[in-house]
PDB file of C-alpha atoms and ligand atoms in Angstrom:
ATOM      1  CA  MET V  47     123.456  60.218 140.020  1.00 83.00           C
ATOM      2  CA  ASP V  48     125.707  60.986 137.380  1.00 90.00           C
ATOM      3  CA  VAL V  49     126.009  63.221 134.743  1.00 92.00           C
ATOM      4  CA  ALA V  50     125.607  60.826 131.666  1.00 92.00           C
ATOM      5  CA  GLU V  51     123.621  58.967 133.548  1.00 94.00           C
ATOM      6  CA  PHE V  52     121.035  61.798 134.156  1.00 94.00           C
ATOM      7  CA  LEU V  53     121.612  62.424 130.086  1.00 95.00           C
ATOM      8  CA  ARG V  54     120.608  58.940 129.043  1.00 95.00           C
ATOM      9  CA  PRO V  55     117.514  59.843 126.582  1.00 95.00           C
ATOM     10  CA  GLU V  56     115.370  57.570 127.791  1.00 93.00           C
ATOM     11  CA  GLY V  57     112.442  60.012 129.845  1.00 88.00           C
ATOM     12  CA  TRP V  58     113.113  62.815 129.218  1.00 93.00           C
ATOM     13  CA  LEU V  59     113.964  62.493 125.103  1.00 93.00           C
ATOM     14  CA  GLY V  60     110.154  62.406 123.054  1.00 90.00           C
ATOM     15  CA  ARG V  61     108.868  62.015 119.409  1.00 88.00           C
ATOM     16  CA  SER V  62     106.017  64.627 120.756  1.00 87.00           C
ATOM     17  CA  GLY V  63     108.532  66.896 123.204  1.00 86.00           C
ATOM     18  CA  GLY V  64     109.451  69.470 120.571  1.00 91.00           C
ATOM     19  CA  PRO V  65     112.522  70.676 118.715  1.00 94.00           C
ATOM     20  CA  ARG V  66     114.834  67.958 120.040  1.00 95.00           C
ATOM     21  CA  TYR V  67     117.871  70.637 120.944  1.00 95.00           C
ATOM     22  CA  VAL V  68     114.749  72.574 122.885  1.00 95.00           C
ATOM     23  CA  GLN V  69     114.084  69.324 125.200  1.00 95.00           C
ATOM     24  CA  LEU V  70     117.938  69.170 125.818  1.00 96.00           C
ATOM     25  CA  ARG V  71     117.957  72.502 126.707  1.00 95.00           C
ATOM     26  CA  ARG V  72     115.448  72.038 128.529  1.00 94.00           C
ATOM     27  CA  ARG V  73     116.471  68.871 130.538  1.00 96.00           C
ATOM     28  CA  LEU V  74     120.509  70.396 130.432  1.00 95.00           C
ATOM     29  CA  GLU V  75     118.270  73.578 133.116  1.00 93.00           C
ATOM     30  CA  GLU V  76     117.138  70.492 135.329  1.00 93.00           C
ATOM     31  CA  GLY V  77     120.627  69.557 136.130  1.00 93.00           C
ATOM     32  CA  ILE V  78     121.179  73.539 136.871  1.00 91.00           C
ATOM     33  CA  GLU V  79     118.580  73.554 138.607  1.00 89.00           C
ATOM     34  CA  GLY V  80     118.287  70.431 140.143  1.00 90.00           C
ATOM     35  CA  GLY V  81     122.088  70.425 141.581  1.00 90.00           C
ATOM     36  CA  ILE V  82     123.761  67.279 138.716  1.00 93.00           C
ATOM     37  CA  LEU V  83     125.696  69.817 136.958  1.00 93.00           C
ATOM     38  CA  ALA V  84     126.795  72.159 139.453  1.00 92.00           C
ATOM     39  CA  PRO V  85     128.881  75.513 139.422  1.00 89.00           C
ATOM     40  CA  ASN V  86     131.756  76.377 138.327  1.00 89.00           C
ATOM     41  CA  SER V  87     131.722  72.321 136.703  1.00 93.00           C
ATOM     42  CA  SER V  88     132.327  71.037 133.464  1.00 93.00           C
ATOM     43  CA  LEU V  89     130.138  69.812 130.342  1.00 94.00           C
ATOM     44  CA  PRO V  90     131.228  67.224 128.811  1.00 94.00           C
ATOM     45  CA  PRO V  91     132.223  67.582 125.527  1.00 94.00           C
ATOM     46  CA  GLU V  92     129.703  67.883 122.793  1.00 94.00           C
ATOM     47  CA  ARG V  93     130.362  64.899 120.773  1.00 95.00           C
ATOM     48  CA  GLU V  94     130.184  63.042 124.643  1.00 96.00           C
ATOM     49  CA  ILE V  95     126.601  64.492 124.553  1.00 96.00           C
ATOM     50  CA  ALA V  96     125.960  63.282 121.477  1.00 96.00           C
ATOM     51  CA  GLU V  97     126.342  60.034 122.309  1.00 96.00           C
ATOM     52  CA  ILE V  98     125.177  59.969 125.191  1.00 96.00           C
ATOM     53  CA  THR V  99     121.815  61.320 124.114  1.00 96.00           C
ATOM     54  CA  GLU V 100     121.762  59.161 119.985  1.00 95.00           C
ATOM     55  CA  LEU V 101     121.638  63.313 119.408  1.00 96.00           C
ATOM     56  CA  SER V 102     123.535  65.100 116.452  1.00 96.00           C
ATOM     57  CA  ARG V 103     126.243  67.339 117.707  1.00 96.00           C
ATOM     58  CA  VAL V 104     124.405  69.327 115.548  1.00 96.00           C
ATOM     59  CA  THR V 105     121.934  69.512 117.926  1.00 96.00           C
ATOM     60  CA  VAL V 106     124.040  69.436 120.670  1.00 96.00           C
ATOM     61  CA  ARG V 107     125.763  72.500 119.775  1.00 96.00           C
ATOM     62  CA  LYS V 108     122.206  74.229 119.649  1.00 96.00           C
ATOM     63  CA  ALA V 109     120.897  73.727 122.403  1.00 96.00           C
ATOM     64  CA  ILE V 110     124.990  74.484 124.403  1.00 95.00           C
ATOM     65  CA  GLN V 111     124.452  77.562 122.330  1.00 92.00           C
ATOM     66  CA  GLU V 112     120.730  78.525 124.062  1.00 91.00           C
ATOM     67  CA  LEU V 113     122.289  78.067 126.964  1.00 91.00           C
ATOM     68  CA  VAL V 114     125.849  80.181 126.682  1.00 88.00           C
ATOM     69  CA  ARG V 115     123.073  83.389 125.758  1.00 82.00           C
ATOM     70  CA  GLU V 116     120.960  82.612 128.435  1.00 80.00           C
ATOM     71  CA  GLY V 117     123.525  82.892 130.367  1.00 79.00           C
ATOM     72  CA  ALA V 118     124.060  79.365 132.326  1.00 87.00           C
ATOM     73  CA  ILE V 119     126.635  78.784 130.901  1.00 91.00           C
ATOM     74  CA  GLU V 120     129.969  79.641 129.714  1.00 87.00           C
ATOM     75  CA  GLN V 121     132.125  78.950 127.786  1.00 88.00           C
ATOM     76  CA  ARG V 122     135.846  79.253 127.763  1.00 85.00           C
ATOM     77  CA  GLN V 123     138.649  79.610 125.103  1.00 83.00           C
ATOM     78  CA  GLY V 124     139.769  75.830 125.642  1.00 84.00           C
ATOM     79  CA  SER V 125     138.672  74.557 128.490  1.00 85.00           C
ATOM     80  CA  GLY V 126     135.143  73.627 127.410  1.00 90.00           C
ATOM     81  CA  SER V 127     132.116  74.503 128.542  1.00 93.00           C
ATOM     82  CA  PHE V 128     131.647  75.500 131.922  1.00 93.00           C
ATOM     83  CA  VAL V 129     128.270  75.949 134.896  1.00 93.00           C
ATOM     84  CA  ARG V 130     128.061  79.730 135.516  1.00 88.00           C
ATOM     85  CA  GLU V 131     127.920  80.482 138.321  1.00 80.00           C
ATOM     86  CA  PRO V 132     124.364  81.860 139.479  1.00 73.00           C
ATOM     87  CA  VAL V 133     124.147  85.350 139.973  1.00 72.00           C
ATOM     88  CA  MET V 134     121.926  86.672 143.396  1.00 72.00           C
ATOM     89  CA  ARG V 135     119.734  89.460 141.402  1.00 76.00           C
ATOM     90  CA  VAL V 136     118.384  92.424 143.469  1.00 77.00           C
ATOM     91  CA  GLU V 137     115.566  94.579 143.829  1.00 77.00           C
ATOM     92  CA  GLN V 138     116.070  97.933 143.626  1.00 77.00           C
ATOM     93  CA  SER V 139     112.566 100.437 143.996  1.00 78.00           C
ATOM     94  CA  LEU V 140     111.856 103.351 141.752  1.00 81.00           C
ATOM     95  CA  SER V 141     109.768 104.786 144.471  1.00 81.00           C
ATOM     96  CA  HIS V 142     112.223 105.648 147.700  1.00 86.00           C
ATOM     97  CA  LEU V 143     114.892 107.678 147.787  1.00 90.00           C
ATOM     98  CA  THR V 144     117.762 105.063 149.065  1.00 90.00           C
ATOM     99  CA  SER V 145     121.605 104.385 149.431  1.00 93.00           C
ATOM    100  CA  PHE V 146     123.673 101.244 147.948  1.00 93.00           C
ATOM    101  CA  THR V 147     124.129 100.270 151.740  1.00 94.00           C
ATOM    102  CA  GLU V 148     120.278 101.436 152.773  1.00 91.00           C
ATOM    103  CA  ASP V 149     119.212  98.822 149.888  1.00 87.00           C
ATOM    104  CA  MET V 150     121.687  96.281 150.346  1.00 87.00           C
ATOM    105  CA  ARG V 151     121.814  96.628 154.229  1.00 88.00           C
ATOM    106  CA  GLY V 152     117.848  95.868 153.402  1.00 82.00           C
ATOM    107  CA  ARG V 153     118.705  92.424 152.116  1.00 81.00           C
ATOM    108  CA  GLY V 154     121.113  91.617 154.503  1.00 85.00           C
ATOM    109  CA  LEU V 155     124.515  91.768 152.550  1.00 87.00           C
ATOM    110  CA  GLU V 156     127.773  93.837 153.883  1.00 92.00           C
ATOM    111  CA  THR V 157     128.501  96.304 151.439  1.00 94.00           C
ATOM    112  CA  THR V 158     131.850  97.354 150.662  1.00 94.00           C
ATOM    113  CA  SER V 159     133.894  99.780 148.574  1.00 94.00           C
ATOM    114  CA  LYS V 160     137.503 100.221 146.117  1.00 96.00           C
ATOM    115  CA  TRP V 161     138.318 103.546 145.657  1.00 96.00           C
ATOM    116  CA  LEU V 162     139.118 104.411 142.293  1.00 97.00           C
ATOM    117  CA  GLU V 163     139.311 108.611 142.939  1.00 95.00           C
ATOM    118  CA  ARG V 164     138.519 110.539 146.046  1.00 96.00           C
ATOM    119  CA  GLY V 165     139.825 114.244 145.443  1.00 97.00           C
ATOM    120  CA  ILE V 166     138.832 118.060 144.743  1.00 97.00           C
ATOM    121  CA  PHE V 167     138.965 118.750 141.523  1.00 97.00           C
ATOM    122  CA  ILE V 168     137.974 121.088 138.400  1.00 97.00           C
ATOM    123  CA  PRO V 169     134.540 120.546 137.507  1.00 97.00           C
ATOM    124  CA  SER V 170     133.773 119.599 134.077  1.00 96.00           C
ATOM    125  CA  SER V 171     130.865 121.103 131.736  1.00 95.00           C
ATOM    126  CA  GLU V 172     128.636 119.144 132.644  1.00 95.00           C
ATOM    127  CA  GLU V 173     129.167 118.849 136.915  1.00 97.00           C
ATOM    128  CA  ILE V 174     129.173 122.690 135.848  1.00 97.00           C
ATOM    129  CA  ALA V 175     125.691 122.698 134.162  1.00 96.00           C
ATOM    130  CA  ALA V 176     124.259 119.944 136.649  1.00 97.00           C
ATOM    131  CA  LEU V 177     125.279 121.197 140.064  1.00 97.00           C
ATOM    132  CA  GLY V 178     124.892 124.668 139.479  1.00 96.00           C
ATOM    133  CA  LEU V 179     128.517 126.082 139.486  1.00 96.00           C
ATOM    134  CA  SER V 180     130.176 129.507 138.677  1.00 93.00           C
ATOM    135  CA  ALA V 181     134.138 129.723 137.190  1.00 84.00           C
ATOM    136  CA  GLY V 182     136.193 128.824 139.855  1.00 92.00           C
ATOM    137  CA  ASP V 183     134.338 126.245 142.100  1.00 96.00           C
ATOM    138  CA  GLN V 184     135.866 122.961 142.968  1.00 97.00           C
ATOM    139  CA  VAL V 185     133.713 119.591 143.210  1.00 98.00           C
ATOM    140  CA  SER V 186     134.365 116.847 145.385  1.00 98.00           C
ATOM    141  CA  ARG V 187     134.147 113.366 143.249  1.00 98.00           C
ATOM    142  CA  ILE V 188     134.441 109.923 144.956  1.00 97.00           C
ATOM    143  CA  TYR V 189     134.340 107.034 142.234  1.00 97.00           C
ATOM    144  CA  ARG V 190     133.499 104.184 143.597  1.00 97.00           C
ATOM    145  CA  LEU V 191     133.059 100.119 143.088  1.00 97.00           C
ATOM    146  CA  ARG V 192     130.533  99.178 145.020  1.00 97.00           C
ATOM    147  CA  GLU V 193     130.229  95.508 146.333  1.00 95.00           C
ATOM    148  CA  ALA V 194     127.193  93.820 148.141  1.00 92.00           C
ATOM    149  CA  GLY V 195     128.705  90.182 149.961  1.00 87.00           C
ATOM    150  CA  GLY V 196     131.807  90.294 148.502  1.00 88.00           C
ATOM    151  CA  ARG V 197     130.553  90.019 144.394  1.00 89.00           C
ATOM    152  CA  PRO V 198     130.688  93.895 142.908  1.00 93.00           C
ATOM    153  CA  MET V 199     127.866  95.442 141.611  1.00 93.00           C
ATOM    154  CA  ALA V 200     128.061  98.643 140.626  1.00 96.00           C
ATOM    155  CA  LEU V 201     130.336 101.292 139.377  1.00 97.00           C
ATOM    156  CA  GLU V 202     129.560 104.820 141.142  1.00 97.00           C
ATOM    157  CA  ARG V 203     131.085 108.102 140.305  1.00 98.00           C
ATOM    158  CA  ALA V 204     129.162 110.444 142.333  1.00 98.00           C
ATOM    159  CA  SER V 205     130.487 115.053 142.381  1.00 98.00           C
ATOM    160  CA  LEU V 206     128.828 116.887 144.453  1.00 98.00           C
ATOM    161  CA  PRO V 207     129.064 120.908 145.014  1.00 98.00           C
ATOM    162  CA  MET V 208     132.552 121.542 147.655  1.00 97.00           C
ATOM    163  CA  ASP V 209     130.153 122.851 150.588  1.00 95.00           C
ATOM    164  CA  ILE V 210     127.906 119.641 150.314  1.00 97.00           C
ATOM    165  CA  LEU V 211     130.893 117.232 151.051  1.00 97.00           C
ATOM    166  CA  PRO V 212     133.229 119.222 151.528  1.00 97.00           C
ATOM    167  CA  ASN V 213     135.794 116.739 152.283  1.00 96.00           C
ATOM    168  CA  PRO V 214     135.489 113.723 150.119  1.00 96.00           C
ATOM    169  CA  ILE V 215     138.213 111.451 152.185  1.00 95.00           C
ATOM    170  CA  GLU V 216     136.040 111.478 154.794  1.00 95.00           C
ATOM    171  CA  VAL V 217     133.680 109.076 152.946  1.00 95.00           C
ATOM    172  CA  THR V 218     134.095 106.258 154.112  1.00 92.00           C
ATOM    173  CA  THR V 219     131.190 103.567 154.057  1.00 92.00           C
ATOM    174  CA  SER V 220     127.194 105.246 153.191  1.00 96.00           C
ATOM    175  CA  LEU V 221     128.376 109.082 151.594  1.00 97.00           C
ATOM    176  CA  TYR V 222     124.493 109.488 152.175  1.00 97.00           C
ATOM    177  CA  GLU V 223     124.655 108.758 156.053  1.00 96.00           C
ATOM    178  CA  LEU V 224     128.003 111.850 156.440  1.00 96.00           C
ATOM    179  CA  LEU V 225     125.621 113.883 153.855  1.00 97.00           C
ATOM    180  CA  ASP V 226     122.557 113.449 156.593  1.00 96.00           C
ATOM    181  CA  GLN V 227     124.571 114.157 159.355  1.00 96.00           C
ATOM    182  CA  SER V 228     125.383 118.045 158.283  1.00 95.00           C
ATOM    183  CA  GLY V 229     121.398 117.896 157.170  1.00 95.00           C
ATOM    184  CA  ASN V 230     123.047 118.073 154.106  1.00 96.00           C
ATOM    185  CA  ARG V 231     120.979 114.250 152.740  1.00 96.00           C
ATOM    186  CA  PRO V 232     119.344 114.843 149.971  1.00 96.00           C
ATOM    187  CA  VAL V 233     115.070 114.438 149.937  1.00 95.00           C
ATOM    188  CA  ARG V 234     114.848 114.008 145.930  1.00 95.00           C
ATOM    189  CA  ALA V 235     116.181 112.698 143.213  1.00 95.00           C
ATOM    190  CA  VAL V 236     115.943 112.039 138.864  1.00 95.00           C
ATOM    191  CA  GLN V 237     117.085 109.098 137.418  1.00 93.00           C
ATOM    192  CA  LYS V 238     117.625 108.019 134.242  1.00 94.00           C
ATOM    193  CA  ILE V 239     118.762 104.764 133.078  1.00 94.00           C
ATOM    194  CA  SER V 240     119.827 103.466 130.035  1.00 95.00           C
ATOM    195  CA  ALA V 241     120.394  99.759 128.179  1.00 95.00           C
ATOM    196  CA  ILE V 242     124.744 100.360 127.698  1.00 96.00           C
ATOM    197  CA  ASN V 243     127.165  97.207 126.815  1.00 95.00           C
ATOM    198  CA  LEU V 244     130.385  97.496 129.433  1.00 94.00           C
ATOM    199  CA  GLU V 245     133.696  98.999 128.073  1.00 95.00           C
ATOM    200  CA  PRO V 246     136.287  96.607 128.517  1.00 95.00           C
ATOM    201  CA  ALA V 247     137.353  97.544 131.386  1.00 95.00           C
ATOM    202  CA  GLU V 248     133.718  98.627 132.571  1.00 95.00           C
ATOM    203  CA  ALA V 249     133.518  95.152 132.178  1.00 94.00           C
ATOM    204  CA  ASP V 250     136.809  93.997 134.537  1.00 94.00           C
ATOM    205  CA  LEU V 251     136.094  96.002 137.559  1.00 96.00           C
ATOM    206  CA  LEU V 252     133.258  94.265 137.663  1.00 94.00           C
ATOM    207  CA  GLY V 253     133.443  90.720 137.236  1.00 90.00           C
ATOM    208  CA  VAL V 254     131.423  90.044 133.228  1.00 89.00           C
ATOM    209  CA  ALA V 255     133.191  89.477 129.955  1.00 86.00           C
ATOM    210  CA  GLU V 256     133.093  92.674 127.848  1.00 88.00           C
ATOM    211  CA  GLY V 257     130.593  93.188 126.038  1.00 90.00           C
ATOM    212  CA  THR V 258     127.770  91.588 129.356  1.00 89.00           C
ATOM    213  CA  ALA V 259     124.868  94.383 129.241  1.00 92.00           C
ATOM    214  CA  GLY V 260     124.613  97.000 131.548  1.00 94.00           C
ATOM    215  CA  LEU V 261     122.415  99.967 132.771  1.00 95.00           C
ATOM    216  CA  ARG V 262     123.891 102.802 133.061  1.00 96.00           C
ATOM    217  CA  ILE V 263     122.236 105.728 135.539  1.00 95.00           C
ATOM    218  CA  GLN V 264     122.048 109.404 135.719  1.00 96.00           C
ATOM    219  CA  ARG V 265     120.806 110.291 139.450  1.00 96.00           C
ATOM    220  CA  THR V 266     120.542 113.874 139.851  1.00 97.00           C
ATOM    221  CA  SER V 267     119.759 114.687 143.906  1.00 97.00           C
ATOM    222  CA  TYR V 268     117.668 117.292 145.647  1.00 97.00           C
ATOM    223  CA  LEU V 269     118.635 118.761 149.339  1.00 96.00           C
ATOM    224  CA  ASN V 270     114.847 120.229 150.607  1.00 93.00           C
ATOM    225  CA  THR V 271     115.623 124.035 150.107  1.00 95.00           C
ATOM    226  CA  GLY V 272     115.510 122.264 145.687  1.00 95.00           C
ATOM    227  CA  ARG V 273     119.301 122.817 145.159  1.00 96.00           C
ATOM    228  CA  VAL V 274     121.206 120.260 143.389  1.00 97.00           C
ATOM    229  CA  ALA V 275     123.313 117.661 146.379  1.00 97.00           C
ATOM    230  CA  GLU V 276     124.927 115.276 144.045  1.00 98.00           C
ATOM    231  CA  LEU V 277     124.981 114.024 140.576  1.00 98.00           C
ATOM    232  CA  THR V 278     125.586 110.964 140.047  1.00 98.00           C
ATOM    233  CA  ARG V 279     126.810 108.774 136.541  1.00 97.00           C
ATOM    234  CA  SER V 280     126.536 104.565 137.613  1.00 96.00           C
ATOM    235  CA  ILE V 281     127.281 101.302 135.604  1.00 96.00           C
ATOM    236  CA  TYR V 282     125.615  98.759 136.695  1.00 94.00           C
ATOM    237  CA  ARG V 283     125.349  95.262 136.680  1.00 92.00           C
ATOM    238  CA  GLY V 284     122.979  93.515 134.074  1.00 88.00           C
ATOM    239  CA  ASP V 285     122.848  90.604 135.647  1.00 84.00           C
ATOM    240  CA  ALA V 286     122.232  91.850 139.331  1.00 83.00           C
ATOM    241  CA  TYR V 287     119.516  93.982 139.196  1.00 81.00           C
ATOM    242  CA  ASP V 288     116.387  94.937 138.373  1.00 82.00           C
ATOM    243  CA  PHE V 289     114.835  98.441 139.129  1.00 82.00           C
ATOM    244  CA  VAL V 290     111.386  98.530 139.720  1.00 83.00           C
ATOM    245  CA  ALA V 291     108.760 101.233 139.900  1.00 83.00           C
ATOM    246  CA  GLU V 292     104.741 101.247 140.736  1.00 82.00           C
ATOM    247  CA  LEU V 293     102.816 103.006 138.763  1.00 86.00           C
ATOM    248  CA  ARG V 294      99.226 103.958 139.487  1.00 85.00           C
ATOM    249  CA  LEU V 295      96.162 104.966 137.105  1.00 87.00           C
ATOM    250  CA  SER V 296      96.492 109.390 137.409  1.00 79.00           C
ATOM    251  CA  ASN V 297      92.955 111.058 137.631  1.00 72.00           C
TER     252      ASN V 297
HETATM  253  C1  16G Z  66     123.399 105.136 145.267  1.00 93.66           C
HETATM  254  C2  16G Z  66     122.650 105.928 144.088  1.00 93.66           C
HETATM  255  C3  16G Z  66     123.205 107.348 144.085  1.00 93.66           C
HETATM  256  C4  16G Z  66     124.154 107.672 145.645  1.00 93.66           C
HETATM  257  C5  16G Z  66     124.468 106.539 146.043  1.00 93.66           C
HETATM  258  C6  16G Z  66     125.266 106.646 147.887  1.00 93.66           C
HETATM  259  C7  16G Z  66     121.395 104.781 142.277  1.00 93.66           C
HETATM  260  C8  16G Z  66     121.763 104.557 141.312  1.00 93.66           C
HETATM  261  N1  16G Z  66     122.454 105.524 143.029  1.00 93.66           N
HETATM  262  O1  16G Z  66     123.794 103.969 144.938  1.00 93.66           O
HETATM  263  O2  16G Z  66     123.748 108.172 142.926  1.00 93.66           O
HETATM  264  O3  16G Z  66     125.197 108.359 145.395  1.00 93.66           O
HETATM  265  O4  16G Z  66     123.345 106.054 146.669  1.00 93.66           O
HETATM  266  O5  16G Z  66     124.850 105.468 148.478  1.00 93.66           O
HETATM  267  O6  16G Z  66     120.665 104.540 142.560  1.00 93.66           O
HETATM  268  P1  16G Z  66     125.665 105.155 150.035  1.00 93.66           P
HETATM  269  O7  16G Z  66     125.420 106.486 150.792  1.00 93.66           O
HETATM  270  O8  16G Z  66     125.548 104.003 150.314  1.00 93.66           O
HETATM  271  O9  16G Z  66     126.691 105.178 149.632  1.00 93.66           O
END
């Protein structure tokens, strides 16, 4: 069935189905789910949809705008509306201290990193305070764009005391695996998650539009001695992550 045939109003558009733009939005969603409107294919122009469905252009525009807001459709300047590639969402448990590599491996996804910074630096006041550094100490920093299954997922900036990570260049795939080898793998962490709108540079690296919703996560991780091992500031794609916490009634 082609798109024009699929949008013909007989059979789905009716008086009792609620507002007409909602009925059209649902029909378009069905088309996307059923593959008649395939990822990256273009939607017929507004005028054409209006003709086929016998709806007004205002109604058609309203339905499309809702799909744009939901993230199912993308409007490209000058070339019309396109069906967006569905984004795989990843659930991360908030009760287990896992690494990015482990999280993704658990889902059968290979991870890769694009290195944005890796080396030894003079610490910022935030790093001095969070890591308990003394005057004159240096800090190991790694800043990576983390990808899973070839897709950008998060920007991660980790800072560690130099005796915990003496040579940041040695981190090639998993930071936690390397720390494990030297007996410095964190055993506990505190995480703070907040909502943000991505800045142009961050959005660009994560492959989404500027201003898209994201999650800023700050993780402070501790060794079993109670000492802080890592301060990580991450930016995760909001459309790719669900953080899941299990809650129990306290007794
Ligand atoms: C996770 C941690 C991050 C840690 C990284 C190690 C969050 C928000 N952050 O992404 O703090 O540095 O794992 O991953 O979960 P790796 O061992 O794969 O390098």
